[in-house]
mmCIF file with all atom_site columns, C-alpha atoms and ligand atoms in Angstrom:
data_model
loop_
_atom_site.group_PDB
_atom_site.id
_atom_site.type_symbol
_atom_site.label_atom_id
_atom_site.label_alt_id
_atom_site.label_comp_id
_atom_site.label_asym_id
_atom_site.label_entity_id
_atom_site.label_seq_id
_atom_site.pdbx_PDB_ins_code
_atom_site.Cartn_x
_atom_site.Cartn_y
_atom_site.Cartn_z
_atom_site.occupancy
_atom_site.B_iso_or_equiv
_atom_site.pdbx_formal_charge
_atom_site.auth_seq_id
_atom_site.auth_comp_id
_atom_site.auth_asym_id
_atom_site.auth_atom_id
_atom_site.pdbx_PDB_model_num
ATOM   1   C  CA  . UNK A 1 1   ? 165.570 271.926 29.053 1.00 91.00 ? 19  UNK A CA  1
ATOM   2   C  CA  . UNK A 1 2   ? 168.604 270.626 31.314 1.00 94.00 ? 20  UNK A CA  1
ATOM   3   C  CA  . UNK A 1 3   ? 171.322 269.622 29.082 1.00 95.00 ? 21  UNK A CA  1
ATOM   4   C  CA  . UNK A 1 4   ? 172.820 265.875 28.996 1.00 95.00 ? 22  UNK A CA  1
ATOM   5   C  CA  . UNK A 1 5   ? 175.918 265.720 30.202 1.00 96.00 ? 23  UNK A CA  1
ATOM   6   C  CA  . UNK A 1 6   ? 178.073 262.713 30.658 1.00 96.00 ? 24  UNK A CA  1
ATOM   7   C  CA  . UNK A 1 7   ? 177.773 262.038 34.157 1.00 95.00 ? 25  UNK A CA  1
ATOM   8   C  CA  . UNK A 1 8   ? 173.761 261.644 33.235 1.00 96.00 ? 26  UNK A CA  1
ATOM   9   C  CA  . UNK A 1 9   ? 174.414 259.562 30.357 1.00 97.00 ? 27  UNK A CA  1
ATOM   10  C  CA  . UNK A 1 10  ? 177.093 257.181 32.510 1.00 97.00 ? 28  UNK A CA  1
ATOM   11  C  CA  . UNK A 1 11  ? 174.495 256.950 34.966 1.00 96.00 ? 29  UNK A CA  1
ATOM   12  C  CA  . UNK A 1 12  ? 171.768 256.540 32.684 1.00 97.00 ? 30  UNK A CA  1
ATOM   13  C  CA  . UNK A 1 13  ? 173.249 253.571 30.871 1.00 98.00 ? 31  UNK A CA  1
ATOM   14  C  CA  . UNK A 1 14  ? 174.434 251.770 34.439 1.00 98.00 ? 32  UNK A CA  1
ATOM   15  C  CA  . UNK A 1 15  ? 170.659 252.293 35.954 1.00 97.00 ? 33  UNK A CA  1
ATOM   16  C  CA  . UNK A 1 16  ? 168.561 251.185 31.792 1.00 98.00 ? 34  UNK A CA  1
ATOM   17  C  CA  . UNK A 1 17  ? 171.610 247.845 32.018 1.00 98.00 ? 35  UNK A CA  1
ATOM   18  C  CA  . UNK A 1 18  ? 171.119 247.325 35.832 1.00 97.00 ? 36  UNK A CA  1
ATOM   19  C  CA  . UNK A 1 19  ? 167.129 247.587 35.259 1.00 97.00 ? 37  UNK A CA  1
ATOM   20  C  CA  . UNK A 1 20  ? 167.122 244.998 32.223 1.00 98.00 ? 38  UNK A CA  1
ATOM   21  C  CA  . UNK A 1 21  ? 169.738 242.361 34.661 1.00 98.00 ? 39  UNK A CA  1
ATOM   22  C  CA  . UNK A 1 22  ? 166.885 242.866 37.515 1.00 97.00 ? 40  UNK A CA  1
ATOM   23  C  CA  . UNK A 1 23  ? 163.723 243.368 36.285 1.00 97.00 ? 41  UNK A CA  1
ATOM   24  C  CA  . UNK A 1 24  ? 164.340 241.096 33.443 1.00 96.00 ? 42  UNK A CA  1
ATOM   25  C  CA  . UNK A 1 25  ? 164.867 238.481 36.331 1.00 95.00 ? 43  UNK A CA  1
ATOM   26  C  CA  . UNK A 1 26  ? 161.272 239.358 38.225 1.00 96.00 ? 44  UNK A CA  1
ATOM   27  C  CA  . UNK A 1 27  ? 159.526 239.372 35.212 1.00 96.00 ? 45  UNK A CA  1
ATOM   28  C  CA  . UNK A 1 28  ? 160.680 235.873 34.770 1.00 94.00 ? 46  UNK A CA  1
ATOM   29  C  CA  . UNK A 1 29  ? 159.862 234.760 37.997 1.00 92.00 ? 47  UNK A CA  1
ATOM   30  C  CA  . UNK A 1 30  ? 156.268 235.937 36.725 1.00 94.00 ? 48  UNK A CA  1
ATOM   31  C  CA  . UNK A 1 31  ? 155.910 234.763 33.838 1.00 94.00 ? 49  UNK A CA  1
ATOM   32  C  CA  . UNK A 1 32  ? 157.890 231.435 33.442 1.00 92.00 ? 50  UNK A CA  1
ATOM   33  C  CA  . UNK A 1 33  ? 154.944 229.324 35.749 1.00 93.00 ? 51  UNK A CA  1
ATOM   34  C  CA  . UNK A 1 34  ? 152.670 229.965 33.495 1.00 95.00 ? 52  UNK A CA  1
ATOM   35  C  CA  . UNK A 1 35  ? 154.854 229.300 30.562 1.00 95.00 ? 53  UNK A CA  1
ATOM   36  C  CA  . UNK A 1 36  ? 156.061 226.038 32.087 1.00 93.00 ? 54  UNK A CA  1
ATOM   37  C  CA  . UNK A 1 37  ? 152.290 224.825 32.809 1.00 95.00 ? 55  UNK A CA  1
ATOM   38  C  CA  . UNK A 1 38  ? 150.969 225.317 29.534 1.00 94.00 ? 56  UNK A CA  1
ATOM   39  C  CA  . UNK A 1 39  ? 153.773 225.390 27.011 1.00 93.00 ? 57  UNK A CA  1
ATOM   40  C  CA  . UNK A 1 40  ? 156.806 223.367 29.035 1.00 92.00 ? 58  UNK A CA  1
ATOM   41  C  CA  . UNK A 1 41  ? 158.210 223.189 25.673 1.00 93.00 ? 59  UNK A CA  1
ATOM   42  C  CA  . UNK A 1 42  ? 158.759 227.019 25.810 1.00 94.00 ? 60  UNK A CA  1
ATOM   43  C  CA  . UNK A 1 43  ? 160.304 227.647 28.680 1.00 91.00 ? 61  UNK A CA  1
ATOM   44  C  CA  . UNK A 1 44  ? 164.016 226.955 27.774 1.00 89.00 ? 62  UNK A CA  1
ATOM   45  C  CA  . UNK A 1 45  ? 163.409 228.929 24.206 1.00 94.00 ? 63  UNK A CA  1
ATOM   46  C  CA  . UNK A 1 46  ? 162.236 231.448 26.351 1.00 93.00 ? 64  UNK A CA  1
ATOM   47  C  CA  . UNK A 1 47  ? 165.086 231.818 29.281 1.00 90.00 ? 65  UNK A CA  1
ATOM   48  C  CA  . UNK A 1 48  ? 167.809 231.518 25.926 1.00 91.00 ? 66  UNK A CA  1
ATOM   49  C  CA  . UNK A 1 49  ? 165.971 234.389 24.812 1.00 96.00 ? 67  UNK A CA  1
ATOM   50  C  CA  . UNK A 1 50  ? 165.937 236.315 27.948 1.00 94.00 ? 68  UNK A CA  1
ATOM   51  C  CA  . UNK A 1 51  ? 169.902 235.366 28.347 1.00 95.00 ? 69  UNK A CA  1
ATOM   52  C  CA  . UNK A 1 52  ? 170.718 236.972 24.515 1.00 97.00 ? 70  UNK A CA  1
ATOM   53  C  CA  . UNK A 1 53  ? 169.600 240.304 26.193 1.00 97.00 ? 71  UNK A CA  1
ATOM   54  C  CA  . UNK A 1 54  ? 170.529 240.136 29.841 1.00 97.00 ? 72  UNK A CA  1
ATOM   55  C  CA  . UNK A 1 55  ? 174.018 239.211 29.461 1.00 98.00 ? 73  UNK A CA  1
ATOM   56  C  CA  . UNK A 1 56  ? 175.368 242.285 27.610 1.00 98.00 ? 74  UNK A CA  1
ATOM   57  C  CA  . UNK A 1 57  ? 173.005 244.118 29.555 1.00 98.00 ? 75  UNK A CA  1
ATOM   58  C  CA  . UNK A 1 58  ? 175.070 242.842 32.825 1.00 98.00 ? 76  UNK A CA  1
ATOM   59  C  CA  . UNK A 1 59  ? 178.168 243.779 30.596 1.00 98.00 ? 77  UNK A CA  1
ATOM   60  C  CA  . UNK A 1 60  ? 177.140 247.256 30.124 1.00 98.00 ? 78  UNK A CA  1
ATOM   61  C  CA  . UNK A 1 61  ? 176.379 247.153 33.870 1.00 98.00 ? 79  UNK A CA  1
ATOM   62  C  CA  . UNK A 1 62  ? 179.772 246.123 34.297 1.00 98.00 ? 80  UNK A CA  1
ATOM   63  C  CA  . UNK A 1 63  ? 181.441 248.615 31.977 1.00 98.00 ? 81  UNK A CA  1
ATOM   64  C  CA  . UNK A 1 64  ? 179.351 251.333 33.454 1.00 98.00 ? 82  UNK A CA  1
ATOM   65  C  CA  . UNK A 1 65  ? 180.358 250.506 37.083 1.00 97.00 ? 83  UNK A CA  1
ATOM   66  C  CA  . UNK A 1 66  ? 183.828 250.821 36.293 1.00 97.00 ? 84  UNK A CA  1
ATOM   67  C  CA  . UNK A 1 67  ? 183.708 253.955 34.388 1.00 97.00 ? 85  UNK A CA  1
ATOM   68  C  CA  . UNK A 1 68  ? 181.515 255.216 37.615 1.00 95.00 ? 86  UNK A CA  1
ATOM   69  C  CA  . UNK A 1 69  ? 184.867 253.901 39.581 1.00 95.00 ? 87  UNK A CA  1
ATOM   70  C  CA  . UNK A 1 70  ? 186.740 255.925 37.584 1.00 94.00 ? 88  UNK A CA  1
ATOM   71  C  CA  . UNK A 1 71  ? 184.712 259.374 38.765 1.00 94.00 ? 89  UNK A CA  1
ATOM   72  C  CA  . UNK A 1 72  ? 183.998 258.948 42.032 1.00 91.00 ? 90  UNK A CA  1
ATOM   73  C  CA  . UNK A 1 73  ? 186.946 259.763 43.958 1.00 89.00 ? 91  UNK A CA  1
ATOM   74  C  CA  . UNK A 1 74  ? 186.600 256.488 46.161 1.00 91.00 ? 92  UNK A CA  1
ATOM   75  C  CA  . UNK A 1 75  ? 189.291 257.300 48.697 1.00 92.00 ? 93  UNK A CA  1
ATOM   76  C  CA  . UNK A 1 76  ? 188.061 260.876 49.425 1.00 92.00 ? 94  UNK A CA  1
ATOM   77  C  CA  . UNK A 1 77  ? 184.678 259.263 50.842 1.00 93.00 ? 95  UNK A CA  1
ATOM   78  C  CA  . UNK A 1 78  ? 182.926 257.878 54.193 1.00 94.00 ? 96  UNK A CA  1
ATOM   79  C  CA  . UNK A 1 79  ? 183.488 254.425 55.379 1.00 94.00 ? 97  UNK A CA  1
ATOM   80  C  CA  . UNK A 1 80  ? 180.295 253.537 55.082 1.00 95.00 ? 98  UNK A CA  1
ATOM   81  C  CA  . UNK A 1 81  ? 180.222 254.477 51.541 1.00 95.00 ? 99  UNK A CA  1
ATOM   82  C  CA  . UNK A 1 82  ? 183.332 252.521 50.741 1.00 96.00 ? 100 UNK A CA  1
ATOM   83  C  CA  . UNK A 1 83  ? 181.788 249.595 52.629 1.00 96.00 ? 101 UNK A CA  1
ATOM   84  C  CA  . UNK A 1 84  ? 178.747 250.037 50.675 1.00 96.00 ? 102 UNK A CA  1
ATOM   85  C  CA  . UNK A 1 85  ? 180.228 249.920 47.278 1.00 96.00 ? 103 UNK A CA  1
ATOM   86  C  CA  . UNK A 1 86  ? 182.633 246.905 48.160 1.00 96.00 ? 104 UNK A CA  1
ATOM   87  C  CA  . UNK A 1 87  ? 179.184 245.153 49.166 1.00 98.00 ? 105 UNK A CA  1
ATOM   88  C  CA  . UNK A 1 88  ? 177.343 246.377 45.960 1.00 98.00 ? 106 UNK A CA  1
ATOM   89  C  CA  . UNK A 1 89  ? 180.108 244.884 43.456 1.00 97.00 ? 107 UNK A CA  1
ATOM   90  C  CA  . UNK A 1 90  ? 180.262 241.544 45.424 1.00 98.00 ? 108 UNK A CA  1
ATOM   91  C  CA  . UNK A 1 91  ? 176.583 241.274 45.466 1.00 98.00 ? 109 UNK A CA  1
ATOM   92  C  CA  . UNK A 1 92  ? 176.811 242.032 41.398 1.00 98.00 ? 110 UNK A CA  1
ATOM   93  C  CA  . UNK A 1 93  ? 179.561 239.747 40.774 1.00 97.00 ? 111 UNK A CA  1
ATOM   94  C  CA  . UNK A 1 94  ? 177.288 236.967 42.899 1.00 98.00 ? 112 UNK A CA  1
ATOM   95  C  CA  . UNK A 1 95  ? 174.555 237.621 40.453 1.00 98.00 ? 113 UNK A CA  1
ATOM   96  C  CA  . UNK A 1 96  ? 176.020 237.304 38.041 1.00 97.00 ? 114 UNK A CA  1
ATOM   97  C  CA  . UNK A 1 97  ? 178.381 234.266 38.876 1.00 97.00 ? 115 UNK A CA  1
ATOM   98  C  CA  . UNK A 1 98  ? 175.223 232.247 40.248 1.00 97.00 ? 116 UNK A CA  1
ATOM   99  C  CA  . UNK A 1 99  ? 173.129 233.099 36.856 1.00 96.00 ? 117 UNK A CA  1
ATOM   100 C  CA  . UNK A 1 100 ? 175.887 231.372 34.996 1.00 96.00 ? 118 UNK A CA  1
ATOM   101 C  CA  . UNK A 1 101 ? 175.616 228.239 37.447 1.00 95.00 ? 119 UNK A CA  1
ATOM   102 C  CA  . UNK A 1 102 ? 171.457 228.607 37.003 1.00 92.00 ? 120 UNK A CA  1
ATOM   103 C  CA  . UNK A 1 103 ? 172.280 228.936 33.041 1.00 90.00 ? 121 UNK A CA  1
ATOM   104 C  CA  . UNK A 1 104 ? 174.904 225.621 32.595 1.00 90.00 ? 122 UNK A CA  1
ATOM   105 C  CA  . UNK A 1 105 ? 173.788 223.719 35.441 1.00 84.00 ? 123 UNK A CA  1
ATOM   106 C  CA  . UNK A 1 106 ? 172.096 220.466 34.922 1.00 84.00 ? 124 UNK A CA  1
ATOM   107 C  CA  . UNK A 1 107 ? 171.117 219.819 38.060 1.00 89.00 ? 125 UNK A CA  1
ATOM   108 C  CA  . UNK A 1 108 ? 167.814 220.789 39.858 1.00 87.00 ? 126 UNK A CA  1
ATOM   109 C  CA  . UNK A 1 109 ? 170.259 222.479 42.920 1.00 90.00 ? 127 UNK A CA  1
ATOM   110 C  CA  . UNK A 1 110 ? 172.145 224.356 40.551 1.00 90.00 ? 128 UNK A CA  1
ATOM   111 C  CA  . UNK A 1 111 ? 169.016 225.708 38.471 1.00 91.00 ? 129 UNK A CA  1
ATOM   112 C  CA  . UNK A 1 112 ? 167.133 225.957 41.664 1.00 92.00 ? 130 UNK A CA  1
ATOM   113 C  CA  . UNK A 1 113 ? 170.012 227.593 43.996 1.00 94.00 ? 131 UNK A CA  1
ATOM   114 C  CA  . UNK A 1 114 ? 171.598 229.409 40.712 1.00 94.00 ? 132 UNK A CA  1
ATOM   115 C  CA  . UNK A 1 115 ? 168.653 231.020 40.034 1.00 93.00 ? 133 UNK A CA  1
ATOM   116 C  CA  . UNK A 1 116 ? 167.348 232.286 43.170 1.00 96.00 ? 134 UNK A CA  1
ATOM   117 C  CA  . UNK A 1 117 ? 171.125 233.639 44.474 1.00 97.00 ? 135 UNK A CA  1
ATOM   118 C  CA  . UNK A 1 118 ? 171.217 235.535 41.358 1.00 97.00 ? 136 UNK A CA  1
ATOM   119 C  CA  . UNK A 1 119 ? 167.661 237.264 41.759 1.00 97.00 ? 137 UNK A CA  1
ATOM   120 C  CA  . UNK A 1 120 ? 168.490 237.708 45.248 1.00 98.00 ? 138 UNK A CA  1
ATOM   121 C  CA  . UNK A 1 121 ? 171.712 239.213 44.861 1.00 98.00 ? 139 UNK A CA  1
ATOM   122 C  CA  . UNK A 1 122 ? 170.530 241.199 42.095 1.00 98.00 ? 140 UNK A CA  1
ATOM   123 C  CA  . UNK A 1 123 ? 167.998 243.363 44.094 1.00 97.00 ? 141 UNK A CA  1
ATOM   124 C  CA  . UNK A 1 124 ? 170.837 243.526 46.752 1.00 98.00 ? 142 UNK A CA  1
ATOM   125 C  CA  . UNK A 1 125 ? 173.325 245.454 44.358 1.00 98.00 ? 143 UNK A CA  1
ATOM   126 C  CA  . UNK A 1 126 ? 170.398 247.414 43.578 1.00 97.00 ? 144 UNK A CA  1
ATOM   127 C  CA  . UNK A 1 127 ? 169.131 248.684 46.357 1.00 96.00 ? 145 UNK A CA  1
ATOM   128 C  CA  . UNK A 1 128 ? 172.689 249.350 47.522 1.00 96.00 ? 146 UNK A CA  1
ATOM   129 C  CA  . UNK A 1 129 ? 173.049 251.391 44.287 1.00 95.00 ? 147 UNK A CA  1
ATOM   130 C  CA  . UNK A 1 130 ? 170.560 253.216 45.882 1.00 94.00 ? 148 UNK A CA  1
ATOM   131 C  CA  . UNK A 1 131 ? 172.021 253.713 48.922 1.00 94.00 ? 149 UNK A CA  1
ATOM   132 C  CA  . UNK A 1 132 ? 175.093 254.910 47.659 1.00 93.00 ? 150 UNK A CA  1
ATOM   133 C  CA  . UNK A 1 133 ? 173.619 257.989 46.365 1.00 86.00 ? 151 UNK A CA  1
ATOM   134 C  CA  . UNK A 1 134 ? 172.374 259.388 49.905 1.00 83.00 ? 152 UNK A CA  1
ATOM   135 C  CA  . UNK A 1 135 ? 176.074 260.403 50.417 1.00 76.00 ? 153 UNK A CA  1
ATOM   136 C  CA  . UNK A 1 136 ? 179.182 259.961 50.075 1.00 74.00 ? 154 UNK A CA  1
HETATM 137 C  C1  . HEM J 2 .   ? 173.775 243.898 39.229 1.00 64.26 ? 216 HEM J C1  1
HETATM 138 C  C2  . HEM J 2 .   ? 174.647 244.841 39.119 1.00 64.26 ? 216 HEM J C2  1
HETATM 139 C  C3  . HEM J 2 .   ? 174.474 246.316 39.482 1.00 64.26 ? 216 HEM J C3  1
HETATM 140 C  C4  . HEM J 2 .   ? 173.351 247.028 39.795 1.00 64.26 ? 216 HEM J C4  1
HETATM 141 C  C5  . HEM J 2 .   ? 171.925 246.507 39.912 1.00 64.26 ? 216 HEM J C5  1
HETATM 142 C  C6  . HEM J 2 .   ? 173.772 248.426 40.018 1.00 64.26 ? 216 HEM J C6  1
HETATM 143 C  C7  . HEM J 2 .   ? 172.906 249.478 40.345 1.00 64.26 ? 216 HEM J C7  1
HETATM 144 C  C8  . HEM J 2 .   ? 173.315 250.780 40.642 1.00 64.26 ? 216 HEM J C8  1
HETATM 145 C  C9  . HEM J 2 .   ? 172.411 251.873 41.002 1.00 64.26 ? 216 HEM J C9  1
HETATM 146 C  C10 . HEM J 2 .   ? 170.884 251.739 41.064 1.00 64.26 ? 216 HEM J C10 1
HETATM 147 C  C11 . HEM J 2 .   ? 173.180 252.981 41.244 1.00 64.26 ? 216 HEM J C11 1
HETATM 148 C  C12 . HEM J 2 .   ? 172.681 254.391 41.687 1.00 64.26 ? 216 HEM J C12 1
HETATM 149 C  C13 . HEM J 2 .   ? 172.337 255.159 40.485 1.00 64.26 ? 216 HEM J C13 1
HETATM 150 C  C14 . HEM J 2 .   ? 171.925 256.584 40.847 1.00 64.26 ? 216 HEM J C14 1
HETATM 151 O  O1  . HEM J 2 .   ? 172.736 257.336 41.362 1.00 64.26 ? 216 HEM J O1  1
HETATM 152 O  O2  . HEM J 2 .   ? 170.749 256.913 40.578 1.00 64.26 ? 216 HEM J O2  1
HETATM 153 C  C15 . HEM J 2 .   ? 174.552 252.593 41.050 1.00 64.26 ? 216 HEM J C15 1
HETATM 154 C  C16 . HEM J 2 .   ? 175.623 253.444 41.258 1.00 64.26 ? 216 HEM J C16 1
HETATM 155 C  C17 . HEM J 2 .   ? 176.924 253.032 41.176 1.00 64.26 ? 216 HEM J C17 1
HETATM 156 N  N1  . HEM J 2 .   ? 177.390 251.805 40.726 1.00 64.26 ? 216 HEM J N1  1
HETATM 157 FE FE1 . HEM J 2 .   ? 176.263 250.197 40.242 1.00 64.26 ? 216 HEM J FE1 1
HETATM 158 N  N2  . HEM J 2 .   ? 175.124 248.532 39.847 1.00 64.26 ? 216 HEM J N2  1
HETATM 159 C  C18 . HEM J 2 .   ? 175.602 247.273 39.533 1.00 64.26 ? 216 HEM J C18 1
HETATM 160 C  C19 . HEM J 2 .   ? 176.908 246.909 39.291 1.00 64.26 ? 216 HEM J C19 1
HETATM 161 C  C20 . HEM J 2 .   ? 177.984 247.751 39.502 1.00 64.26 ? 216 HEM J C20 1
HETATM 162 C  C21 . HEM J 2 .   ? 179.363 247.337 39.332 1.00 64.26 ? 216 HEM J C21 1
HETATM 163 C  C22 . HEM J 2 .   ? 179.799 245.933 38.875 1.00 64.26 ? 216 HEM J C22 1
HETATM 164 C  C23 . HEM J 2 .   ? 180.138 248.426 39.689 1.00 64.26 ? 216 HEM J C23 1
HETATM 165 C  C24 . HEM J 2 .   ? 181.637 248.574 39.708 1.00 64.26 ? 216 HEM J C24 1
HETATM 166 C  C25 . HEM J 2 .   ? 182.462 247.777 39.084 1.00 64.26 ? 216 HEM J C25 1
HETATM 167 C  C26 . HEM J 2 .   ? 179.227 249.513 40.056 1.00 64.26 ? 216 HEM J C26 1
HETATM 168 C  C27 . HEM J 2 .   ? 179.634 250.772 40.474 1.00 64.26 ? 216 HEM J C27 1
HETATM 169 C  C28 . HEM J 2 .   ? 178.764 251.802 40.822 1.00 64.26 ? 216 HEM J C28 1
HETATM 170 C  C29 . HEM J 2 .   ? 179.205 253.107 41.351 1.00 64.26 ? 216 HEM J C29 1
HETATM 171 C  C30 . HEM J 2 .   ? 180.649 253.547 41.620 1.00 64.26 ? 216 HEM J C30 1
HETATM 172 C  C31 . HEM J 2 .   ? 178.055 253.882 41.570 1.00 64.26 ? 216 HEM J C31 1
HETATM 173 C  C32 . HEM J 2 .   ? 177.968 255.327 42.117 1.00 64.26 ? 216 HEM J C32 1
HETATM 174 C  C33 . HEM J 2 .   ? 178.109 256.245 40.958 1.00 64.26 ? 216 HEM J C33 1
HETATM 175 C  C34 . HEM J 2 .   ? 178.005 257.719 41.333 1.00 64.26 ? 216 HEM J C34 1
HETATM 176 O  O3  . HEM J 2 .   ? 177.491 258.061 42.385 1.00 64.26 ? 216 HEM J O3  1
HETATM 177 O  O4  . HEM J 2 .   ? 178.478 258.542 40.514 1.00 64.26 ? 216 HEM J O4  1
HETATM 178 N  N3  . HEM J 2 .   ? 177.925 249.076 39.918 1.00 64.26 ? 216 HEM J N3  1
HETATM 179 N  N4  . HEM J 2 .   ? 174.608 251.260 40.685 1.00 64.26 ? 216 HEM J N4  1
#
């Protein structure tokens, strides 16, 4: 059995937050149309639940990405990597600015255009997680 070490776990707990923040997000875009058409009632009690778990989760994601800052030795790698990475944490402080403006707003726009800029930018910061790890 490998032993955990604290690179895993720092990685470990960014990737579990980063997975709650986005797949909570697409499992809401599944399941709120049905909530909405039969319970509309439900569907607020439902994203404040959903919101009690996803924003510390996006905290932890944030936490984690710094601490991941603090090892990887930023300066000593490609371009592209650095470019990656500066488009990664704008696309996760998007997501999360535009979930705010989808969780206050009043309006139909700002649920609307709040909501789907957050998803969108969500998967974004993912996949570019992703792409960060085929080199540096
Ligand atoms: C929605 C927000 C975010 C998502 C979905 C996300 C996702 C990911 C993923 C999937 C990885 C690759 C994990 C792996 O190697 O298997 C990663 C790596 C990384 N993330 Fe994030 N992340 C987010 C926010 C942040 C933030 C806000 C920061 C910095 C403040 C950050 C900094 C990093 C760094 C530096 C790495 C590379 C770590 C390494 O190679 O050791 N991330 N992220």
């Amino acid at each position: 059995m490998l032993s955990p070490t604290l690179t895993t776990i720092r990685m470990f707990l960014h990737v579990v937050a980063a997975s709650v923040w986005v797949g909570g997000q697409i499992v809401l875009v599944g399941i709120v149309p049905a909530i909405r058409a039969s319970y509309p009632e439900a569907t607020r009690t439902v994203a404040k639940a959903y919101g009690r778990v996803a924003w510390p989760a996006f905290a932890v994601v944030v936490l984690t990405g710094l601490w991941n800052l603090g090892e990887v030795d930023v300066t000593n790698t490609s371009t592209a990597y650095q470019i990656t990475l500066f488009v990664k944490i704008a696309l996760a402080m998007v997501s999360g600015a535009a979930a705010a403006v989808h969780q206050v707003g009043r309006s139909k726009v700002a649920l609307a255009v709040g909501g789907a800029v957050g998803f969108l930018a969500a998967l974004a910061a993912m996949y570019c997680g992703y792409l960060l790890t085929t080199g540096r």
